Amino acid sequence: MTLVDVLYENRRLLLVTAAGRPDELYPVGEGAFEFQRTVSRLMEMQSSAWLEAADSAGGELLRRDFAPFALTSDLN
Protein backbone atom coordinates (compact mmCIF):
# COMPACT_ATOMS: atom_id res chain seq x y z
CA MET A 1 0.00 0.00 0.00
CA THR A 2 2.85 2.37 0.80
CA LEU A 3 4.52 1.77 -2.56
CA VAL A 4 1.28 2.57 -4.41
CA ASP A 5 0.85 5.71 -2.28
CA VAL A 6 4.34 6.96 -3.14
CA LEU A 7 4.01 6.20 -6.85
CA TYR A 8 0.57 7.80 -6.95
CA GLU A 9 1.66 10.97 -5.17
CA ASN A 10 4.68 11.32 -7.48
CA ARG A 11 2.72 10.52 -10.66
CA ARG A 12 4.89 7.52 -11.53
CA LEU A 13 3.95 4.51 -13.60
CA LEU A 14 3.49 1.06 -12.11
CA LEU A 15 3.37 -2.16 -14.08
CA VAL A 16 2.09 -5.11 -12.09
CA THR A 17 0.29 -8.38 -12.63
CA ALA A 18 -2.02 -10.02 -10.14
CA ALA A 19 -4.40 -12.92 -9.76
CA GLY A 20 -7.40 -10.59 -10.10
CA ARG A 21 -8.64 -7.04 -10.26
CA PRO A 22 -7.49 -4.74 -7.43
CA ASP A 23 -10.88 -4.85 -5.69
CA GLU A 24 -10.71 -8.67 -5.61
CA LEU A 25 -7.25 -8.94 -4.04
CA TYR A 26 -7.93 -8.05 -0.41
CA PRO A 27 -11.70 -7.99 0.21
CA VAL A 28 -11.76 -8.89 3.93
CA GLY A 29 -9.48 -9.11 6.90
CA GLU A 30 -7.28 -6.79 8.90
CA GLY A 31 -6.33 -3.81 6.75
CA ALA A 32 -9.00 -4.48 4.09
CA PHE A 33 -10.68 -1.14 4.77
CA GLU A 34 -7.39 0.71 4.38
CA PHE A 35 -6.66 -1.24 1.20
CA GLN A 36 -9.73 0.30 -0.43
CA ARG A 37 -7.79 3.55 -0.88
CA THR A 38 -5.08 1.55 -2.63
CA VAL A 39 -7.73 -0.03 -4.87
CA SER A 40 -9.03 3.41 -5.75
CA ARG A 41 -5.54 4.63 -6.61
CA LEU A 42 -4.72 1.54 -8.66
CA MET A 43 -7.93 1.96 -10.64
CA GLU A 44 -7.16 5.62 -11.29
CA MET A 45 -3.59 4.76 -12.31
CA GLN A 46 -5.04 2.64 -15.15
CA SER A 47 -6.89 5.54 -16.75
CA SER A 48 -5.70 7.22 -19.93
CA ALA A 49 -5.69 10.56 -18.10
CA TRP A 50 -3.30 9.15 -15.50
CA LEU A 51 -1.01 7.67 -18.14
CA GLU A 52 -0.87 10.99 -19.98
CA ALA A 53 -0.09 12.88 -16.76
CA ALA A 54 2.59 10.37 -15.78
CA ASP A 55 4.06 10.62 -19.28
CA SER A 56 4.36 14.39 -19.03
CA ALA A 57 5.91 14.01 -15.56
CA GLY A 58 8.80 11.92 -16.84
CA GLY A 59 7.47 9.15 -19.02
CA GLU A 60 10.09 9.87 -21.66
CA LEU A 61 12.54 8.13 -19.37
CA LEU A 62 10.30 5.09 -19.33
CA ARG A 63 10.24 4.86 -23.11
CA ARG A 64 13.99 5.38 -23.47
CA ASP A 65 15.46 3.48 -20.53
CA PHE A 66 12.84 0.96 -19.48
CA ALA A 67 14.32 -2.47 -18.80
CA PRO A 68 11.57 -4.82 -17.57
CA PHE A 69 12.20 -7.53 -15.03
CA ALA A 70 9.97 -9.96 -13.21
CA LEU A 71 9.73 -11.32 -9.72
CA THR A 72 7.97 -14.61 -9.48
CA SER A 73 7.08 -17.22 -6.90
CA ASP A 74 6.76 -19.92 -9.56
CA LEU A 75 9.81 -21.77 -8.31
CA ASN A 76 8.23 -25.22 -8.18
mmCIF file of the C-alpha atoms, coordinates in Angstrom:
data_MODEL
# 
_entry.id   MODEL 
# 
loop_
_atom_site.group_PDB 
_atom_site.id 
_atom_site.type_symbol 
_atom_site.label_atom_id 
_atom_site.label_alt_id 
_atom_site.label_comp_id 
_atom_site.label_asym_id 
_atom_site.label_entity_id 
_atom_site.label_seq_id 
_atom_site.pdbx_PDB_ins_code 
_atom_site.Cartn_x 
_atom_site.Cartn_y 
_atom_site.Cartn_z 
_atom_site.occupancy 
_atom_site.B_iso_or_equiv 
_atom_site.pdbx_formal_charge 
_atom_site.auth_seq_id 
_atom_site.auth_comp_id 
_atom_site.auth_asym_id 
_atom_site.auth_atom_id 
_atom_site.pdbx_PDB_model_num 
ATOM 1  C CA . MET A 1 1  ? 0.000   0.000   0.000   1.00 0.00 ? 1  MET A CA 1 
ATOM 2  C CA . THR A 1 2  ? 2.851   2.366   0.802   1.00 0.00 ? 2  THR A CA 1 
ATOM 3  C CA . LEU A 1 3  ? 4.517   1.772   -2.562  1.00 0.00 ? 3  LEU A CA 1 
ATOM 4  C CA . VAL A 1 4  ? 1.284   2.569   -4.406  1.00 0.00 ? 4  VAL A CA 1 
ATOM 5  C CA . ASP A 1 5  ? 0.850   5.710   -2.284  1.00 0.00 ? 5  ASP A CA 1 
ATOM 6  C CA . VAL A 1 6  ? 4.342   6.962   -3.136  1.00 0.00 ? 6  VAL A CA 1 
ATOM 7  C CA . LEU A 1 7  ? 4.014   6.196   -6.846  1.00 0.00 ? 7  LEU A CA 1 
ATOM 8  C CA . TYR A 1 8  ? 0.573   7.802   -6.948  1.00 0.00 ? 8  TYR A CA 1 
ATOM 9  C CA . GLU A 1 9  ? 1.664   10.968  -5.168  1.00 0.00 ? 9  GLU A CA 1 
ATOM 10 C CA . ASN A 1 10 ? 4.679   11.324  -7.485  1.00 0.00 ? 10 ASN A CA 1 
ATOM 11 C CA . ARG A 1 11 ? 2.722   10.516  -10.660 1.00 0.00 ? 11 ARG A CA 1 
ATOM 12 C CA . ARG A 1 12 ? 4.889   7.522   -11.532 1.00 0.00 ? 12 ARG A CA 1 
ATOM 13 C CA . LEU A 1 13 ? 3.950   4.509   -13.597 1.00 0.00 ? 13 LEU A CA 1 
ATOM 14 C CA . LEU A 1 14 ? 3.487   1.059   -12.109 1.00 0.00 ? 14 LEU A CA 1 
ATOM 15 C CA . LEU A 1 15 ? 3.375   -2.159  -14.075 1.00 0.00 ? 15 LEU A CA 1 
ATOM 16 C CA . VAL A 1 16 ? 2.092   -5.114  -12.087 1.00 0.00 ? 16 VAL A CA 1 
ATOM 17 C CA . THR A 1 17 ? 0.288   -8.382  -12.631 1.00 0.00 ? 17 THR A CA 1 
ATOM 18 C CA . ALA A 1 18 ? -2.020  -10.017 -10.137 1.00 0.00 ? 18 ALA A CA 1 
ATOM 19 C CA . ALA A 1 19 ? -4.405  -12.921 -9.764  1.00 0.00 ? 19 ALA A CA 1 
ATOM 20 C CA . GLY A 1 20 ? -7.401  -10.595 -10.101 1.00 0.00 ? 20 GLY A CA 1 
ATOM 21 C CA . ARG A 1 21 ? -8.645  -7.038  -10.263 1.00 0.00 ? 21 ARG A CA 1 
ATOM 22 C CA . PRO A 1 22 ? -7.489  -4.737  -7.428  1.00 0.00 ? 22 PRO A CA 1 
ATOM 23 C CA . ASP A 1 23 ? -10.879 -4.854  -5.688  1.00 0.00 ? 23 ASP A CA 1 
ATOM 24 C CA . GLU A 1 24 ? -10.714 -8.670  -5.606  1.00 0.00 ? 24 GLU A CA 1 
ATOM 25 C CA . LEU A 1 25 ? -7.253  -8.941  -4.035  1.00 0.00 ? 25 LEU A CA 1 
ATOM 26 C CA . TYR A 1 26 ? -7.933  -8.052  -0.405  1.00 0.00 ? 26 TYR A CA 1 
ATOM 27 C CA . PRO A 1 27 ? -11.701 -7.990  0.212   1.00 0.00 ? 27 PRO A CA 1 
ATOM 28 C CA . VAL A 1 28 ? -11.765 -8.889  3.925   1.00 0.00 ? 28 VAL A CA 1 
ATOM 29 C CA . GLY A 1 29 ? -9.479  -9.108  6.901   1.00 0.00 ? 29 GLY A CA 1 
ATOM 30 C CA . GLU A 1 30 ? -7.284  -6.795  8.904   1.00 0.00 ? 30 GLU A CA 1 
ATOM 31 C CA . GLY A 1 31 ? -6.331  -3.813  6.746   1.00 0.00 ? 31 GLY A CA 1 
ATOM 32 C CA . ALA A 1 32 ? -8.997  -4.477  4.085   1.00 0.00 ? 32 ALA A CA 1 
ATOM 33 C CA . PHE A 1 33 ? -10.682 -1.138  4.771   1.00 0.00 ? 33 PHE A CA 1 
ATOM 34 C CA . GLU A 1 34 ? -7.389  0.715   4.377   1.00 0.00 ? 34 GLU A CA 1 
ATOM 35 C CA . PHE A 1 35 ? -6.661  -1.243  1.199   1.00 0.00 ? 35 PHE A CA 1 
ATOM 36 C CA . GLN A 1 36 ? -9.733  0.301   -0.425  1.00 0.00 ? 36 GLN A CA 1 
ATOM 37 C CA . ARG A 1 37 ? -7.785  3.549   -0.882  1.00 0.00 ? 37 ARG A CA 1 
ATOM 38 C CA . THR A 1 38 ? -5.075  1.545   -2.627  1.00 0.00 ? 38 THR A CA 1 
ATOM 39 C CA . VAL A 1 39 ? -7.734  -0.032  -4.869  1.00 0.00 ? 39 VAL A CA 1 
ATOM 40 C CA . SER A 1 40 ? -9.027  3.414   -5.754  1.00 0.00 ? 40 SER A CA 1 
ATOM 41 C CA . ARG A 1 41 ? -5.544  4.626   -6.609  1.00 0.00 ? 41 ARG A CA 1 
ATOM 42 C CA . LEU A 1 42 ? -4.720  1.537   -8.655  1.00 0.00 ? 42 LEU A CA 1 
ATOM 43 C CA . MET A 1 43 ? -7.926  1.963   -10.637 1.00 0.00 ? 43 MET A CA 1 
ATOM 44 C CA . GLU A 1 44 ? -7.160  5.620   -11.293 1.00 0.00 ? 44 GLU A CA 1 
ATOM 45 C CA . MET A 1 45 ? -3.595  4.763   -12.313 1.00 0.00 ? 45 MET A CA 1 
ATOM 46 C CA . GLN A 1 46 ? -5.038  2.635   -15.147 1.00 0.00 ? 46 GLN A CA 1 
ATOM 47 C CA . SER A 1 47 ? -6.890  5.538   -16.752 1.00 0.00 ? 47 SER A CA 1 
ATOM 48 C CA . SER A 1 48 ? -5.700  7.222   -19.930 1.00 0.00 ? 48 SER A CA 1 
ATOM 49 C CA . ALA A 1 49 ? -5.686  10.563  -18.098 1.00 0.00 ? 49 ALA A CA 1 
ATOM 50 C CA . TRP A 1 50 ? -3.300  9.151   -15.499 1.00 0.00 ? 50 TRP A CA 1 
ATOM 51 C CA . LEU A 1 51 ? -1.011  7.674   -18.135 1.00 0.00 ? 51 LEU A CA 1 
ATOM 52 C CA . GLU A 1 52 ? -0.865  10.990  -19.977 1.00 0.00 ? 52 GLU A CA 1 
ATOM 53 C CA . ALA A 1 53 ? -0.087  12.881  -16.764 1.00 0.00 ? 53 ALA A CA 1 
ATOM 54 C CA . ALA A 1 54 ? 2.589   10.373  -15.782 1.00 0.00 ? 54 ALA A CA 1 
ATOM 55 C CA . ASP A 1 55 ? 4.065   10.625  -19.284 1.00 0.00 ? 55 ASP A CA 1 
ATOM 56 C CA . SER A 1 56 ? 4.360   14.393  -19.028 1.00 0.00 ? 56 SER A CA 1 
ATOM 57 C CA . ALA A 1 57 ? 5.911   14.006  -15.558 1.00 0.00 ? 57 ALA A CA 1 
ATOM 58 C CA . GLY A 1 58 ? 8.796   11.922  -16.835 1.00 0.00 ? 58 GLY A CA 1 
ATOM 59 C CA . GLY A 1 59 ? 7.471   9.148   -19.023 1.00 0.00 ? 59 GLY A CA 1 
ATOM 60 C CA . GLU A 1 60 ? 10.085  9.873   -21.663 1.00 0.00 ? 60 GLU A CA 1 
ATOM 61 C CA . LEU A 1 61 ? 12.544  8.133   -19.365 1.00 0.00 ? 61 LEU A CA 1 
ATOM 62 C CA . LEU A 1 62 ? 10.301  5.090   -19.332 1.00 0.00 ? 62 LEU A CA 1 
ATOM 63 C CA . ARG A 1 63 ? 10.245  4.864   -23.112 1.00 0.00 ? 63 ARG A CA 1 
ATOM 64 C CA . ARG A 1 64 ? 13.990  5.379   -23.474 1.00 0.00 ? 64 ARG A CA 1 
ATOM 65 C CA . ASP A 1 65 ? 15.462  3.477   -20.526 1.00 0.00 ? 65 ASP A CA 1 
ATOM 66 C CA . PHE A 1 66 ? 12.836  0.957   -19.475 1.00 0.00 ? 66 PHE A CA 1 
ATOM 67 C CA . ALA A 1 67 ? 14.320  -2.466  -18.799 1.00 0.00 ? 67 ALA A CA 1 
ATOM 68 C CA . PRO A 1 68 ? 11.568  -4.819  -17.569 1.00 0.00 ? 68 PRO A CA 1 
ATOM 69 C CA . PHE A 1 69 ? 12.196  -7.527  -15.026 1.00 0.00 ? 69 PHE A CA 1 
ATOM 70 C CA . ALA A 1 70 ? 9.969   -9.958  -13.214 1.00 0.00 ? 70 ALA A CA 1 
ATOM 71 C CA . LEU A 1 71 ? 9.732   -11.316 -9.716  1.00 0.00 ? 71 LEU A CA 1 
ATOM 72 C CA . THR A 1 72 ? 7.968   -14.614 -9.485  1.00 0.00 ? 72 THR A CA 1 
ATOM 73 C CA . SER A 1 73 ? 7.081   -17.216 -6.900  1.00 0.00 ? 73 SER A CA 1 
ATOM 74 C CA . ASP A 1 74 ? 6.763   -19.919 -9.562  1.00 0.00 ? 74 ASP A CA 1 
ATOM 75 C CA . LEU A 1 75 ? 9.811   -21.772 -8.315  1.00 0.00 ? 75 LEU A CA 1 
ATOM 76 C CA . ASN A 1 76 ? 8.226   -25.222 -8.185  1.00 0.00 ? 76 ASN A CA 1 
# 
